[in-house]
Amino acid sequence: MRYEAAALIFIFSFGAFLLSFPNFGPASLKLIEAKNVDPYTFFSSFYISHICGILLSALLLDRVRRRVRLAKAVAALLVVLSALTFAAPLAIVGVGFAAGVYVVAMGSFLARFVEPWKRGRVFALAASLANLYLFFAGTIESLKALLVFSVLPLLLMAAEPEVEFEVRRAEINRGFLKFFLPVFVFYLLGGIMYGDMEPVFRENGIEVHVLFYAAAILLAGYLYDTVGRKPVSVVGLLMLSLSFLLFPISLSLSAYLIQSAYAFIDVFAMVVWADLSRYGSEARQYGAGLLSITSAILLGLALSQFFSFQLNTIFAVLLLLFSAFLIGTTREPLIPPEEYARWMRGRWTQ
């Protein structure tokens, strides 16, 4: 229970900060408007540096015993760097890099200390609370107050228990490549299509409340831990496919389906890398998996900036169905308790 609570704090503090500030959050949008910053430059700078932070920490963190202490220092650094963006918006480069280190440390903690059959619910609860935090952030008008509000969750890291990671040599599980492509396709296509669909939803007065997503992700977390990663993630991909096919025939249903799809895949995309990690390679494994999300978002951002990109709906659905097929035909990443016990003793191999 101690480790689950610690993981909850780890994930919530990162999620609430990320959603309310650098990841297209209300704080970053107000900052861009107030400082007359080019949005593409701001967000692409964040994601390029974020990817660099993920890559470097993936290479190095498996050698670090006191990763929680490092994460606490990085959280403090994020508070300082976020404050600096008020005077110099391109300090977002430092925010992105530091956030990359933080999220890999978070993922390696989830993989090492939280049992597989609890990870979905722990992550989903933290993400649900982070989205509720985002809802309240959206009600703040002052930019300074909003920046302060966005970094407050990082201060919770001071309560994290100090634990040491045993350093052990291990190779990453190359089976993660079978999940890399489906996650990449989801975030790339979902981002591009949602960018086209969201304006239509708004024009027709359709807005899916954040409370719906917060509830849907709790359901997803429970299902991932009780039913399994494969069948639930396939459902998420199918929901996004159906959302595309129903647009614009049934706008309300399409809007709720796309939000449900994100709720389901968000949990999968942040937990499956922990499931695949071998003892001693958690940072490398989690960092490699995170690239499927961050690189897809960065590519989608670039496509939206430089191209008038109209994606054929049938082609998108076929890609999503192919992704569902890839997941459906690979080994279930959620391991049972007896195999997890062997894994914790360093005997787990795939």
Coordinates of C-alpha atoms in Angstrom, one line a residue:
M1 CA 0.0 0.0 0.0
R2 CA 2.9 2.3 0.7
Y3 CA 4.3 1.9 -2.8
E4 CA 0.9 2.4 -4.4
A5 CA 0.4 5.6 -2.5
A6 CA 3.9 6.8 -3.5
A7 CA 3.2 5.9 -7.1
L8 CA -0.1 7.8 -6.9
I9 CA 1.7 11.0 -5.8
F10 CA 4.4 10.5 -8.4
I11 CA 1.9 10.2 -11.2
F12 CA -0.6 12.8 -10.0
S13 CA 2.0 15.5 -9.5
F14 CA 3.4 14.9 -13.0
G15 CA 0.0 14.7 -14.7
A16 CA -1.5 17.7 -13.0
F17 CA 1.5 19.8 -13.8
L18 CA 1.8 18.5 -17.4
L19 CA -1.9 19.0 -18.2
S20 CA -2.3 22.5 -16.6
F21 CA 0.9 23.9 -18.0
P22 CA 3.3 22.6 -20.8
N23 CA 1.1 20.1 -22.6
F24 CA -1.3 22.6 -24.3
G25 CA -2.6 23.5 -20.8
P26 CA -4.4 26.7 -19.8
A27 CA -1.2 28.2 -18.3
S28 CA 0.8 27.7 -21.5
L29 CA -2.1 29.1 -23.7
K30 CA -2.4 32.2 -21.5
L31 CA 1.4 32.6 -21.5
I32 CA 1.5 32.4 -25.3
E33 CA -1.2 35.0 -25.6
A34 CA 0.3 37.4 -23.0
K35 CA 3.8 37.2 -24.4
N36 CA 2.8 37.0 -28.1
V37 CA 4.8 33.8 -28.6
D38 CA 4.4 31.6 -31.7
P39 CA 2.5 28.5 -30.5
Y40 CA 4.3 26.1 -32.8
T41 CA 7.7 27.3 -31.6
F42 CA 6.6 27.1 -28.0
F43 CA 5.1 23.6 -28.1
S44 CA 7.6 22.1 -30.5
S45 CA 10.5 23.4 -28.3
F46 CA 8.9 21.7 -25.3
Y47 CA 8.4 18.4 -27.1
I48 CA 11.8 18.3 -28.7
S49 CA 13.5 18.9 -25.4
H50 CA 11.1 16.6 -23.6
I51 CA 12.1 13.8 -26.0
C52 CA 15.8 14.6 -25.3
G53 CA 15.2 14.4 -21.6
I54 CA 13.5 11.0 -22.0
L55 CA 16.3 9.6 -24.1
L56 CA 19.1 10.7 -21.8
S57 CA 17.3 9.5 -18.7
A58 CA 16.4 6.2 -20.3
L59 CA 20.1 5.7 -21.0
L60 CA 21.3 6.7 -17.5
L61 CA 18.7 6.2 -14.8
D62 CA 19.0 2.4 -14.6
R63 CA 22.4 3.1 -13.0
V64 CA 20.9 5.4 -10.4
R65 CA 19.9 4.0 -7.0
R66 CA 18.3 7.1 -5.5
R67 CA 15.9 7.9 -8.3
V68 CA 13.2 9.2 -6.0
R69 CA 15.7 11.7 -4.5
L70 CA 16.6 12.7 -8.1
A71 CA 12.9 13.1 -9.0
K72 CA 12.4 15.4 -6.0
A73 CA 15.3 17.6 -7.2
V74 CA 13.9 17.6 -10.7
A75 CA 10.5 18.6 -9.4
A76 CA 12.0 21.6 -7.6
L77 CA 13.9 22.5 -10.8
L78 CA 10.6 22.3 -12.7
V79 CA 9.1 24.8 -10.3
V80 CA 11.9 27.3 -10.9
L81 CA 12.0 26.8 -14.7
S82 CA 8.2 27.2 -14.9
A83 CA 8.5 30.5 -13.1
L84 CA 11.2 31.6 -15.5
T85 CA 8.9 31.1 -18.5
F86 CA 6.9 34.1 -17.3
A87 CA 9.9 36.3 -18.1
A88 CA 11.5 34.2 -20.8
P89 CA 9.0 31.8 -22.5
L90 CA 11.7 29.8 -24.2
A91 CA 12.7 28.5 -20.8
I92 CA 10.1 26.0 -21.8
V93 CA 13.0 24.1 -23.3
G94 CA 14.4 23.4 -19.8
V95 CA 10.9 22.5 -18.6
G96 CA 10.6 19.9 -21.4
F97 CA 14.0 18.3 -20.7
A98 CA 13.5 18.2 -16.9
A99 CA 10.0 16.8 -17.4
G100 CA 11.5 14.0 -19.5
V101 CA 13.8 13.0 -16.7
Y102 CA 10.9 13.1 -14.2
V103 CA 8.5 10.9 -16.2
V104 CA 11.1 8.2 -16.8
A105 CA 11.9 8.1 -13.1
M106 CA 8.2 7.9 -12.4
G107 CA 7.7 5.0 -14.9
S108 CA 10.7 3.1 -13.5
F109 CA 9.2 3.5 -10.0
L110 CA 5.8 2.2 -11.2
A111 CA 7.5 -0.8 -12.9
R112 CA 9.8 -1.7 -9.9
F113 CA 7.5 -1.2 -6.9
V114 CA 3.8 -1.6 -8.0
E115 CA 2.4 -5.0 -8.7
P116 CA 1.2 -5.4 -12.3
W117 CA -2.4 -6.1 -11.4
K118 CA -2.6 -2.8 -9.5
R119 CA -0.9 -0.5 -12.0
G120 CA -3.9 0.2 -14.1
R121 CA -6.0 1.4 -11.2
V122 CA -3.2 3.4 -9.6
F123 CA -2.4 5.2 -12.8
A124 CA -6.1 5.7 -13.6
L125 CA -6.9 7.2 -10.2
A126 CA -3.9 9.6 -10.4
A127 CA -4.8 10.6 -14.0
S128 CA -8.5 11.1 -13.0
L129 CA -7.4 13.4 -10.2
A130 CA -5.0 15.2 -12.5
N131 CA -7.8 15.9 -14.9
L132 CA -10.0 17.3 -12.1
Y133 CA -7.1 19.5 -11.2
L134 CA -7.0 20.7 -14.8
F135 CA -10.7 21.6 -14.6
F136 CA -10.0 23.9 -11.7
A137 CA -7.0 25.4 -13.4
G138 CA -9.2 26.4 -16.3
T139 CA -11.2 28.6 -14.0
I140 CA -8.2 30.8 -13.1
E141 CA -7.9 34.1 -15.0
S142 CA -4.6 35.5 -13.8
L143 CA -1.5 34.1 -15.6
K144 CA 0.7 34.4 -12.5
A145 CA -1.9 32.6 -10.3
L146 CA -2.3 30.0 -13.0
L147 CA 1.4 29.3 -13.2
V148 CA 1.6 29.0 -9.4
F149 CA -1.4 26.7 -9.4
S150 CA 0.1 24.5 -12.1
V151 CA 3.4 23.8 -10.2
L152 CA 1.7 23.2 -6.8
P153 CA 1.3 19.5 -7.4
L154 CA 5.1 19.1 -7.8
L155 CA 5.5 20.1 -4.2
L156 CA 3.8 16.9 -3.2
M157 CA 7.0 15.1 -4.1
A158 CA 8.5 16.2 -0.8
A159 CA 6.2 13.6 0.8
E160 CA 7.6 10.7 -1.3
P161 CA 9.4 8.0 0.7
E162 CA 13.1 7.5 0.0
V163 CA 13.7 4.1 -1.6
E164 CA 16.7 2.7 -3.3
F165 CA 16.7 0.9 -6.6
E166 CA 18.9 -2.2 -6.8
V167 CA 21.1 -1.8 -9.8
R168 CA 21.2 -4.9 -11.9
R169 CA 22.3 -5.6 -15.5
A170 CA 19.4 -6.5 -17.8
E171 CA 18.4 -6.2 -21.4
I172 CA 15.3 -4.4 -22.5
N173 CA 12.4 -6.5 -23.8
R174 CA 12.3 -6.0 -27.5
G175 CA 8.7 -7.2 -27.5
F176 CA 7.8 -3.6 -26.8
L177 CA 8.0 -2.9 -30.5
K178 CA 4.7 -4.8 -31.0
F179 CA 3.0 -2.2 -28.8
F180 CA 5.1 0.8 -30.0
L181 CA 3.4 1.1 -33.4
P182 CA -0.2 0.8 -32.2
V183 CA 0.3 3.5 -29.5
F184 CA 2.1 5.7 -32.1
V185 CA -0.7 5.3 -34.6
F186 CA -3.4 6.1 -32.0
Y187 CA -1.8 9.3 -30.8
L188 CA -0.9 10.5 -34.3
L189 CA -4.2 9.7 -36.0
G190 CA -6.2 10.7 -32.9
G191 CA -4.5 14.1 -32.7
I192 CA -4.9 14.8 -36.4
M193 CA -8.5 13.8 -36.6
Y194 CA -9.4 15.4 -33.3
G195 CA -7.9 18.6 -34.6
D196 CA -10.4 18.5 -37.5
M197 CA -13.3 17.3 -35.4
E198 CA -13.1 19.5 -32.4
P199 CA -14.0 22.7 -34.2
V200 CA -17.1 21.0 -35.6
F201 CA -18.1 19.8 -32.1
R202 CA -17.7 23.4 -30.7
E203 CA -19.7 24.9 -33.6
N204 CA -22.6 22.5 -32.7
G205 CA -22.4 23.2 -29.0
I206 CA -21.0 19.7 -28.1
E207 CA -18.5 19.7 -25.3
V208 CA -17.5 16.5 -23.4
H209 CA -17.0 17.6 -19.8
V210 CA -13.7 16.7 -18.1
L211 CA -15.7 14.8 -15.5
F212 CA -16.7 12.3 -18.2
Y213 CA -13.1 11.6 -19.0
A214 CA -12.2 11.4 -15.3
A215 CA -14.9 8.7 -14.8
A216 CA -14.0 6.9 -18.0
I217 CA -10.4 6.5 -17.2
L218 CA -11.3 5.1 -13.7
L219 CA -13.3 2.4 -15.5
A220 CA -10.4 1.8 -17.9
G221 CA -8.0 1.3 -15.1
Y222 CA -10.2 -1.2 -13.4
L223 CA -10.7 -3.2 -16.6
Y224 CA -7.1 -3.3 -17.4
D225 CA -6.2 -4.8 -14.1
T226 CA -9.1 -7.3 -14.0
V227 CA -9.7 -8.2 -17.7
G228 CA -6.2 -7.7 -19.1
R229 CA -4.2 -5.2 -21.2
K230 CA -4.9 -6.7 -24.6
P231 CA -8.7 -6.9 -24.8
V232 CA -9.2 -3.5 -23.2
S233 CA -6.7 -1.7 -25.4
V234 CA -8.3 -3.2 -28.5
V235 CA -11.7 -1.8 -27.3
G236 CA -10.0 1.6 -27.0
L237 CA -8.7 1.4 -30.6
L238 CA -12.1 0.3 -31.8
M239 CA -13.8 3.2 -30.1
L240 CA -11.6 5.7 -31.9
S241 CA -12.3 3.9 -35.2
L242 CA -16.1 4.1 -34.5
S243 CA -15.8 7.7 -33.6
F244 CA -14.3 8.5 -37.0
L245 CA -16.9 6.5 -38.8
L246 CA -19.8 8.2 -37.0
F247 CA -18.4 11.7 -37.7
P248 CA -20.4 13.8 -38.7
I249 CA -23.4 11.5 -38.8
S250 CA -23.8 11.5 -35.0
L251 CA -21.7 14.3 -33.5
S252 CA -22.6 13.7 -29.9
L253 CA -21.8 10.0 -30.0
S254 CA -18.6 10.6 -32.0
A255 CA -17.4 13.2 -29.4
Y256 CA -18.0 10.8 -26.4
L257 CA -16.4 7.9 -28.2
I258 CA -13.2 9.8 -29.0
Q259 CA -12.9 10.9 -25.3
S260 CA -13.6 7.4 -24.2
A261 CA -11.0 6.1 -26.6
Y262 CA -8.4 8.5 -25.1
A263 CA -9.3 7.4 -21.6
F264 CA -8.8 3.8 -22.4
I265 CA -5.6 4.1 -24.4
D266 CA -4.0 6.7 -22.1
V267 CA -3.9 4.1 -19.3
F268 CA -2.5 1.4 -21.6
A269 CA 0.1 3.7 -23.2
M270 CA 1.5 4.7 -19.7
V271 CA 1.3 1.2 -18.0
V272 CA 2.3 -1.3 -20.7
W273 CA 5.9 -0.3 -20.7
A274 CA 6.1 -1.0 -17.0
D275 CA 4.5 -4.4 -17.6
L276 CA 7.2 -5.3 -20.2
S277 CA 10.2 -4.1 -18.1
R278 CA 12.7 -6.6 -16.9
Y279 CA 14.3 -6.2 -13.5
G280 CA 17.1 -3.7 -13.9
S281 CA 16.0 -2.2 -17.3
E282 CA 12.9 -0.3 -16.2
A283 CA 14.2 3.2 -17.1
R284 CA 15.4 2.1 -20.6
Q285 CA 12.2 0.2 -21.2
Y286 CA 9.8 2.9 -20.1
G287 CA 11.8 5.6 -21.9
A288 CA 11.7 3.7 -25.1
G289 CA 8.0 3.2 -24.8
L290 CA 7.3 6.8 -24.0
L291 CA 8.8 7.8 -27.4
S292 CA 5.7 6.2 -29.0
I293 CA 3.6 8.9 -27.4
T294 CA 5.9 12.0 -27.6
S295 CA 7.1 11.4 -31.1
A296 CA 3.6 10.9 -32.4
I297 CA 2.5 14.2 -30.7
L298 CA 5.5 16.1 -32.1
L299 CA 4.9 14.7 -35.6
G300 CA 1.2 15.5 -35.5
L301 CA 2.1 19.1 -34.4
A302 CA 4.5 19.4 -37.3
L303 CA 1.9 18.1 -39.8
S304 CA -0.7 20.5 -38.6
Q305 CA 1.7 23.4 -38.9
F306 CA 3.2 22.8 -42.3
F307 CA 0.5 20.9 -44.2
S308 CA -3.1 21.2 -44.9
F309 CA -3.5 17.6 -43.8
Q310 CA -6.8 15.9 -44.6
L311 CA -6.6 12.2 -43.6
N312 CA -8.8 9.8 -45.3
T313 CA -11.2 8.3 -42.6
I314 CA -11.2 4.8 -44.1
F315 CA -7.4 4.8 -44.2
A316 CA -7.2 5.9 -40.6
V317 CA -9.7 3.2 -39.5
L318 CA -7.7 0.6 -41.4
L319 CA -4.5 1.7 -39.6
L320 CA -6.3 1.5 -36.2
L321 CA -7.7 -2.0 -37.0
F322 CA -4.3 -3.1 -38.0
S323 CA -3.0 -1.8 -34.7
A324 CA -5.7 -3.7 -32.8
F325 CA -4.7 -6.8 -34.7
L326 CA -1.0 -6.4 -33.7
I327 CA -2.0 -6.1 -30.0
G328 CA -4.5 -8.9 -30.3
T329 CA -1.9 -11.3 -31.7
T330 CA 0.9 -10.7 -29.3
R331 CA 1.4 -12.0 -25.8
E332 CA -0.6 -10.6 -22.9
P333 CA 1.8 -8.2 -21.1
L334 CA -0.1 -8.4 -17.7
I335 CA 1.7 -11.2 -15.8
P336 CA 0.0 -13.2 -13.0
P337 CA 1.3 -13.1 -9.4
E338 CA 3.3 -16.3 -9.5
E339 CA 5.3 -15.1 -12.5
Y340 CA 5.7 -11.6 -11.0
A341 CA 7.3 -13.2 -7.9
R342 CA 9.9 -14.9 -10.2
W343 CA 10.4 -11.5 -12.0
M344 CA 11.1 -9.8 -8.7
R345 CA 13.7 -12.3 -7.9
G346 CA 15.4 -11.4 -11.2
R347 CA 14.4 -14.7 -12.9
W348 CA 11.8 -13.3 -15.2
T349 CA 12.7 -13.7 -18.8
Q350 CA 10.6 -13.6 -22.0

